[in-house]
Amino acid sequence: MHDKARDIEAINALLASHVKAVNSSDITANLMGFTEDVVYLPPEAPPVLGKPALAAFVESFYSAFSAEIEMIPEDTVVSGDWAFQWGNLTGEVWPLKGGDGSQMDWKWLYIYQRQPDGSWKVARDIYNSNGPSVEGS
């Protein structure tokens, strides 16, 4: 039997390390929190299936942008070896070649899967903007 409060603490710690990895453009640390068969559903783009494809997606992002984000969970539910968490993401993304940054006001949903060692990883990830789509953002 698992302790749900402890599971939620572990999930929130994973989320915090993900935010830290994004804010420091640390690709390796970013990818550590995802399962090998992750399904990543970015806005206005096709699904990214599996960790190798996610690595290419993340590397492409970090080769063009840097980010400073905050992710605030609104609700976390644990059910056996699966959990889901949704929340709000705010921050800014800047092009590395210079220019104005873009403000982010997004929502996200992570579905976590307990790993054989008892840790949690993100198995499904979807996010999108709280506002209308803007050309070039």
mmCIF file of N, CA, C and O in Angstrom, residues 41-92:
data_model
loop_
_atom_site.group_PDB
_atom_site.id
_atom_site.type_symbol
_atom_site.label_atom_id
_atom_site.label_comp_id
_atom_site.label_asym_id
_atom_site.label_seq_id
_atom_site.Cartn_x
_atom_site.Cartn_y
_atom_site.Cartn_z
ATOM 1 N N LEU A 41 2.221 16.207 -25.953
ATOM 2 C CA LEU A 41 1.239 16.813 -26.844
ATOM 3 C C LEU A 41 1.354 18.339 -26.816
ATOM 4 O O LEU A 41 0.599 19.010 -26.110
ATOM 5 N N PRO A 42 2.302 18.902 -27.577
ATOM 6 C CA PRO A 42 2.467 20.357 -27.584
ATOM 7 C C PRO A 42 1.361 21.026 -28.394
ATOM 8 O O PRO A 42 0.749 20.401 -29.267
ATOM 9 N N PRO A 43 1.117 22.301 -28.125
ATOM 10 C CA PRO A 43 0.074 23.010 -28.876
ATOM 11 C C PRO A 43 0.486 23.223 -30.330
ATOM 12 O O PRO A 43 1.668 23.415 -30.626
ATOM 13 N N GLU A 44 -0.486 23.151 -31.195
ATOM 14 C CA GLU A 44 -0.306 23.450 -32.615
ATOM 15 C C GLU A 44 0.847 22.671 -33.237
ATOM 16 O O GLU A 44 1.586 23.189 -34.079
ATOM 17 N N ALA A 45 1.003 21.426 -32.817
ATOM 18 C CA ALA A 45 2.061 20.561 -33.342
ATOM 19 C C ALA A 45 1.606 19.114 -33.195
ATOM 20 O O ALA A 45 0.771 18.807 -32.348
ATOM 21 N N PRO A 46 2.166 18.222 -34.001
ATOM 22 C CA PRO A 46 1.796 16.809 -33.863
ATOM 23 C C PRO A 46 2.323 16.216 -32.564
ATOM 24 O O PRO A 46 3.252 16.761 -31.952
ATOM 25 N N PRO A 47 1.763 15.099 -32.134
ATOM 26 C CA PRO A 47 2.265 14.439 -30.932
ATOM 27 C C PRO A 47 3.735 14.056 -31.080
ATOM 28 O O PRO A 47 4.199 13.721 -32.164
ATOM 29 N N VAL A 48 4.439 14.106 -29.964
ATOM 30 C CA VAL A 48 5.837 13.689 -29.892
ATOM 31 C C VAL A 48 5.821 12.384 -29.097
ATOM 32 O O VAL A 48 5.434 12.373 -27.929
ATOM 33 N N LEU A 49 6.225 11.289 -29.748
ATOM 34 C CA LEU A 49 6.064 9.966 -29.165
ATOM 35 C C LEU A 49 7.410 9.357 -28.793
ATOM 36 O O LEU A 49 8.251 9.127 -29.659
ATOM 37 N N GLY A 50 7.610 9.111 -27.510
ATOM 38 C CA GLY A 50 8.817 8.463 -27.023
ATOM 39 C C GLY A 50 9.898 9.451 -26.622
ATOM 40 O O GLY A 50 9.952 10.586 -27.099
ATOM 41 N N LYS A 51 10.755 9.003 -25.725
ATOM 42 C CA LYS A 51 11.798 9.868 -25.185
ATOM 43 C C LYS A 51 12.811 10.340 -26.234
ATOM 44 O O LYS A 51 13.213 11.501 -26.193
ATOM 45 N N PRO A 52 13.234 9.502 -27.199
ATOM 46 C CA PRO A 52 14.150 10.016 -28.216
ATOM 47 C C PRO A 52 13.546 11.174 -29.023
ATOM 48 O O PRO A 52 14.225 12.164 -29.298
ATOM 49 N N ALA A 53 12.274 11.059 -29.378
ATOM 50 C CA ALA A 53 11.614 12.144 -30.106
ATOM 51 C C ALA A 53 11.465 13.375 -29.217
ATOM 52 O O ALA A 53 11.637 14.508 -29.680
ATOM 53 N N LEU A 54 11.177 13.164 -27.944
ATOM 54 C CA LEU A 54 11.085 14.291 -27.019
ATOM 55 C C LEU A 54 12.441 14.961 -26.869
ATOM 56 O O LEU A 54 12.524 16.193 -26.815
ATOM 57 N N ALA A 55 13.510 14.189 -26.820
ATOM 58 C CA ALA A 55 14.856 14.769 -26.718
ATOM 59 C C ALA A 55 15.124 15.691 -27.911
ATOM 60 O O ALA A 55 15.620 16.806 -27.733
ATOM 61 N N ALA A 56 14.776 15.253 -29.105
ATOM 62 C CA ALA A 56 14.970 16.089 -30.293
ATOM 63 C C ALA A 56 14.118 17.354 -30.213
ATOM 64 O O ALA A 56 14.579 18.452 -30.549
ATOM 65 N N PHE A 57 12.881 17.221 -29.745
ATOM 66 C CA PHE A 57 11.983 18.367 -29.610
ATOM 67 C C PHE A 57 12.552 19.379 -28.612
ATOM 68 O O PHE A 57 12.605 20.580 -28.883
ATOM 69 N N VAL A 58 12.999 18.902 -27.458
ATOM 70 C CA VAL A 58 13.531 19.768 -26.405
ATOM 71 C C VAL A 58 14.838 20.416 -26.866
ATOM 72 O O VAL A 58 15.056 21.615 -26.652
ATOM 73 N N GLU A 59 15.710 19.649 -27.515
ATOM 74 C CA GLU A 59 16.968 20.208 -28.012
ATOM 75 C C GLU A 59 16.709 21.308 -29.031
ATOM 76 O O GLU A 59 17.389 22.335 -29.037
ATOM 77 N N SER A 60 15.723 21.109 -29.886
ATOM 78 C CA SER A 60 15.366 22.130 -30.871
ATOM 79 C C SER A 60 14.898 23.409 -30.176
ATOM 80 O O SER A 60 15.282 24.516 -30.559
ATOM 81 N N PHE A 61 14.083 23.256 -29.133
ATOM 82 C CA PHE A 61 13.608 24.421 -28.389
ATOM 83 C C PHE A 61 14.779 25.179 -27.766
ATOM 84 O O PHE A 61 14.917 26.388 -27.923
ATOM 85 N N TYR A 62 15.644 24.454 -27.037
ATOM 86 C CA TYR A 62 16.744 25.104 -26.328
ATOM 87 C C TYR A 62 17.803 25.668 -27.272
ATOM 88 O O TYR A 62 18.595 26.515 -26.862
ATOM 89 N N SER A 63 17.848 25.216 -28.515
ATOM 90 C CA SER A 63 18.795 25.797 -29.469
ATOM 91 C C SER A 63 18.304 27.157 -29.966
ATOM 92 O O SER A 63 19.075 27.929 -30.521
ATOM 93 N N ALA A 64 17.033 27.461 -29.744
ATOM 94 C CA ALA A 64 16.463 28.722 -30.225
ATOM 95 C C ALA A 64 15.968 29.648 -29.116
ATOM 96 O O ALA A 64 15.870 30.860 -29.321
ATOM 97 N N PHE A 65 15.664 29.104 -27.923
ATOM 98 C CA PHE A 65 15.022 29.895 -26.882
ATOM 99 C C PHE A 65 15.592 29.599 -25.498
ATOM 100 O O PHE A 65 16.144 28.526 -25.255
ATOM 101 N N SER A 66 15.381 30.541 -24.605
ATOM 102 C CA SER A 66 15.545 30.295 -23.175
ATOM 103 C C SER A 66 14.226 30.671 -22.514
ATOM 104 O O SER A 66 13.419 31.401 -23.090
ATOM 105 N N ALA A 67 14.009 30.161 -21.312
ATOM 106 C CA ALA A 67 12.718 30.379 -20.652
ATOM 107 C C ALA A 67 12.919 30.579 -19.161
ATOM 108 O O ALA A 67 13.887 30.105 -18.575
ATOM 109 N N GLU A 68 11.978 31.263 -18.584
ATOM 110 C CA GLU A 68 11.861 31.398 -17.127
ATOM 111 C C GLU A 68 10.385 31.186 -16.833
ATOM 112 O O GLU A 68 9.539 32.009 -17.211
ATOM 113 N N ILE A 69 10.065 30.047 -16.205
ATOM 114 C CA ILE A 69 8.664 29.695 -15.981
ATOM 115 C C ILE A 69 8.409 29.390 -14.517
ATOM 116 O O ILE A 69 9.330 29.153 -13.736
ATOM 117 N N GLU A 70 7.133 29.390 -14.191
ATOM 118 C CA GLU A 70 6.652 28.920 -12.896
ATOM 119 C C GLU A 70 5.446 28.038 -13.187
ATOM 120 O O GLU A 70 4.583 28.404 -13.986
ATOM 121 N N MET A 71 5.392 26.865 -12.570
ATOM 122 C CA MET A 71 4.264 25.948 -12.735
ATOM 123 C C MET A 71 3.629 25.730 -11.370
ATOM 124 O O MET A 71 4.284 25.248 -10.452
ATOM 125 N N ILE A 72 2.377 26.125 -11.254
ATOM 126 C CA ILE A 72 1.643 26.000 -9.994
ATOM 127 C C ILE A 72 0.587 24.916 -10.153
ATOM 128 O O ILE A 72 -0.354 25.059 -10.946
ATOM 129 N N PRO A 73 0.736 23.791 -9.421
ATOM 130 C CA PRO A 73 -0.291 22.749 -9.517
ATOM 131 C C PRO A 73 -1.586 23.192 -8.837
ATOM 132 O O PRO A 73 -1.559 23.828 -7.785
ATOM 133 N N GLU A 74 -2.703 22.866 -9.466
ATOM 134 C CA GLU A 74 -4.022 23.182 -8.916
ATOM 135 C C GLU A 74 -4.666 21.964 -8.271
ATOM 136 O O GLU A 74 -5.441 22.100 -7.342
ATOM 137 N N ASP A 75 -4.378 20.782 -8.815
ATOM 138 C CA ASP A 75 -4.999 19.566 -8.307
ATOM 139 C C ASP A 75 -4.103 18.387 -8.656
ATOM 140 O O ASP A 75 -3.560 18.324 -9.762
ATOM 141 N N THR A 76 -3.951 17.474 -7.713
ATOM 142 C CA THR A 76 -3.181 16.250 -7.924
ATOM 143 C C THR A 76 -4.000 15.084 -7.383
ATOM 144 O O THR A 76 -4.469 15.132 -6.255
ATOM 145 N N VAL A 77 -4.171 14.057 -8.203
ATOM 146 C CA VAL A 77 -4.922 12.871 -7.812
ATOM 147 C C VAL A 77 -4.037 11.657 -8.057
ATOM 148 O O VAL A 77 -3.485 11.497 -9.147
ATOM 149 N N VAL A 78 -3.914 10.822 -7.040
ATOM 150 C CA VAL A 78 -3.140 9.581 -7.145
ATOM 151 C C VAL A 78 -4.113 8.412 -7.080
ATOM 152 O O VAL A 78 -4.975 8.369 -6.205
ATOM 153 N N SER A 79 -3.958 7.487 -8.016
ATOM 154 C CA SER A 79 -4.787 6.280 -8.037
ATOM 155 C C SER A 79 -3.893 5.105 -8.405
ATOM 156 O O SER A 79 -3.567 4.907 -9.579
ATOM 157 N N GLY A 80 -3.450 4.377 -7.403
ATOM 158 C CA GLY A 80 -2.567 3.242 -7.647
ATOM 159 C C GLY A 80 -1.231 3.693 -8.200
ATOM 160 O O GLY A 80 -0.559 4.540 -7.622
ATOM 161 N N ASP A 81 -0.853 3.140 -9.359
ATOM 162 C CA ASP A 81 0.432 3.461 -9.979
ATOM 163 C C ASP A 81 0.332 4.579 -11.003
ATOM 164 O O ASP A 81 1.261 4.814 -11.766
ATOM 165 N N TRP A 82 -0.792 5.265 -11.005
ATOM 166 C CA TRP A 82 -1.000 6.399 -11.909
ATOM 167 C C TRP A 82 -1.450 7.608 -11.103
ATOM 168 O O TRP A 82 -2.092 7.478 -10.064
ATOM 169 N N ALA A 83 -1.116 8.774 -11.615
ATOM 170 C CA ALA A 83 -1.556 10.020 -10.987
ATOM 171 C C ALA A 83 -1.720 11.067 -12.077
ATOM 172 O O ALA A 83 -1.098 10.968 -13.142
ATOM 173 N N PHE A 84 -2.583 12.034 -11.825
ATOM 174 C CA PHE A 84 -2.642 13.163 -12.741
ATOM 175 C C PHE A 84 -2.590 14.443 -11.937
ATOM 176 O O PHE A 84 -2.960 14.502 -10.764
ATOM 177 N N GLN A 85 -2.084 15.456 -12.609
ATOM 178 C CA GLN A 85 -1.916 16.767 -11.983
ATOM 179 C C GLN A 85 -2.110 17.809 -13.072
ATOM 180 O O GLN A 85 -1.587 17.663 -14.171
ATOM 181 N N TRP A 86 -2.872 18.833 -12.749
ATOM 182 C CA TRP A 86 -3.006 19.940 -13.688
ATOM 183 C C TRP A 86 -2.710 21.235 -12.949
ATOM 184 O O TRP A 86 -2.763 21.290 -11.724
ATOM 185 N N GLY A 87 -2.386 22.255 -13.728
ATOM 186 C CA GLY A 87 -2.094 23.533 -13.107
ATOM 187 C C GLY A 87 -1.878 24.626 -14.130
ATOM 188 O O GLY A 87 -2.180 24.472 -15.318
ATOM 189 N N ASN A 88 -1.333 25.721 -13.632
ATOM 190 C CA ASN A 88 -1.086 26.908 -14.450
ATOM 191 C C ASN A 88 0.404 27.146 -14.579
ATOM 192 O O ASN A 88 1.165 26.900 -13.639
ATOM 193 N N LEU A 89 0.792 27.620 -15.738
ATOM 194 C CA LEU A 89 2.175 27.937 -16.038
ATOM 195 C C LEU A 89 2.229 29.387 -16.494
ATOM 196 O O LEU A 89 1.472 29.792 -17.379
ATOM 197 N N THR A 90 3.100 30.159 -15.877
ATOM 198 C CA THR A 90 3.340 31.525 -16.317
ATOM 199 C C THR A 90 4.837 31.701 -16.506
ATOM 200 O O THR A 90 5.644 30.963 -15.935
ATOM 201 N N GLY A 91 5.199 32.674 -17.293
ATOM 202 C CA GLY A 91 6.610 32.948 -17.499
ATOM 203 C C GLY A 91 6.844 33.684 -18.794
ATOM 204 O O GLY A 91 5.934 34.295 -19.364
ATOM 205 N N GLU A 92 8.101 33.590 -19.231
ATOM 206 C CA GLU A 92 8.499 34.272 -20.451
ATOM 207 C C GLU A 92 9.520 33.422 -21.192
ATOM 208 O O GLU A 92 10.330 32.727 -20.587
#
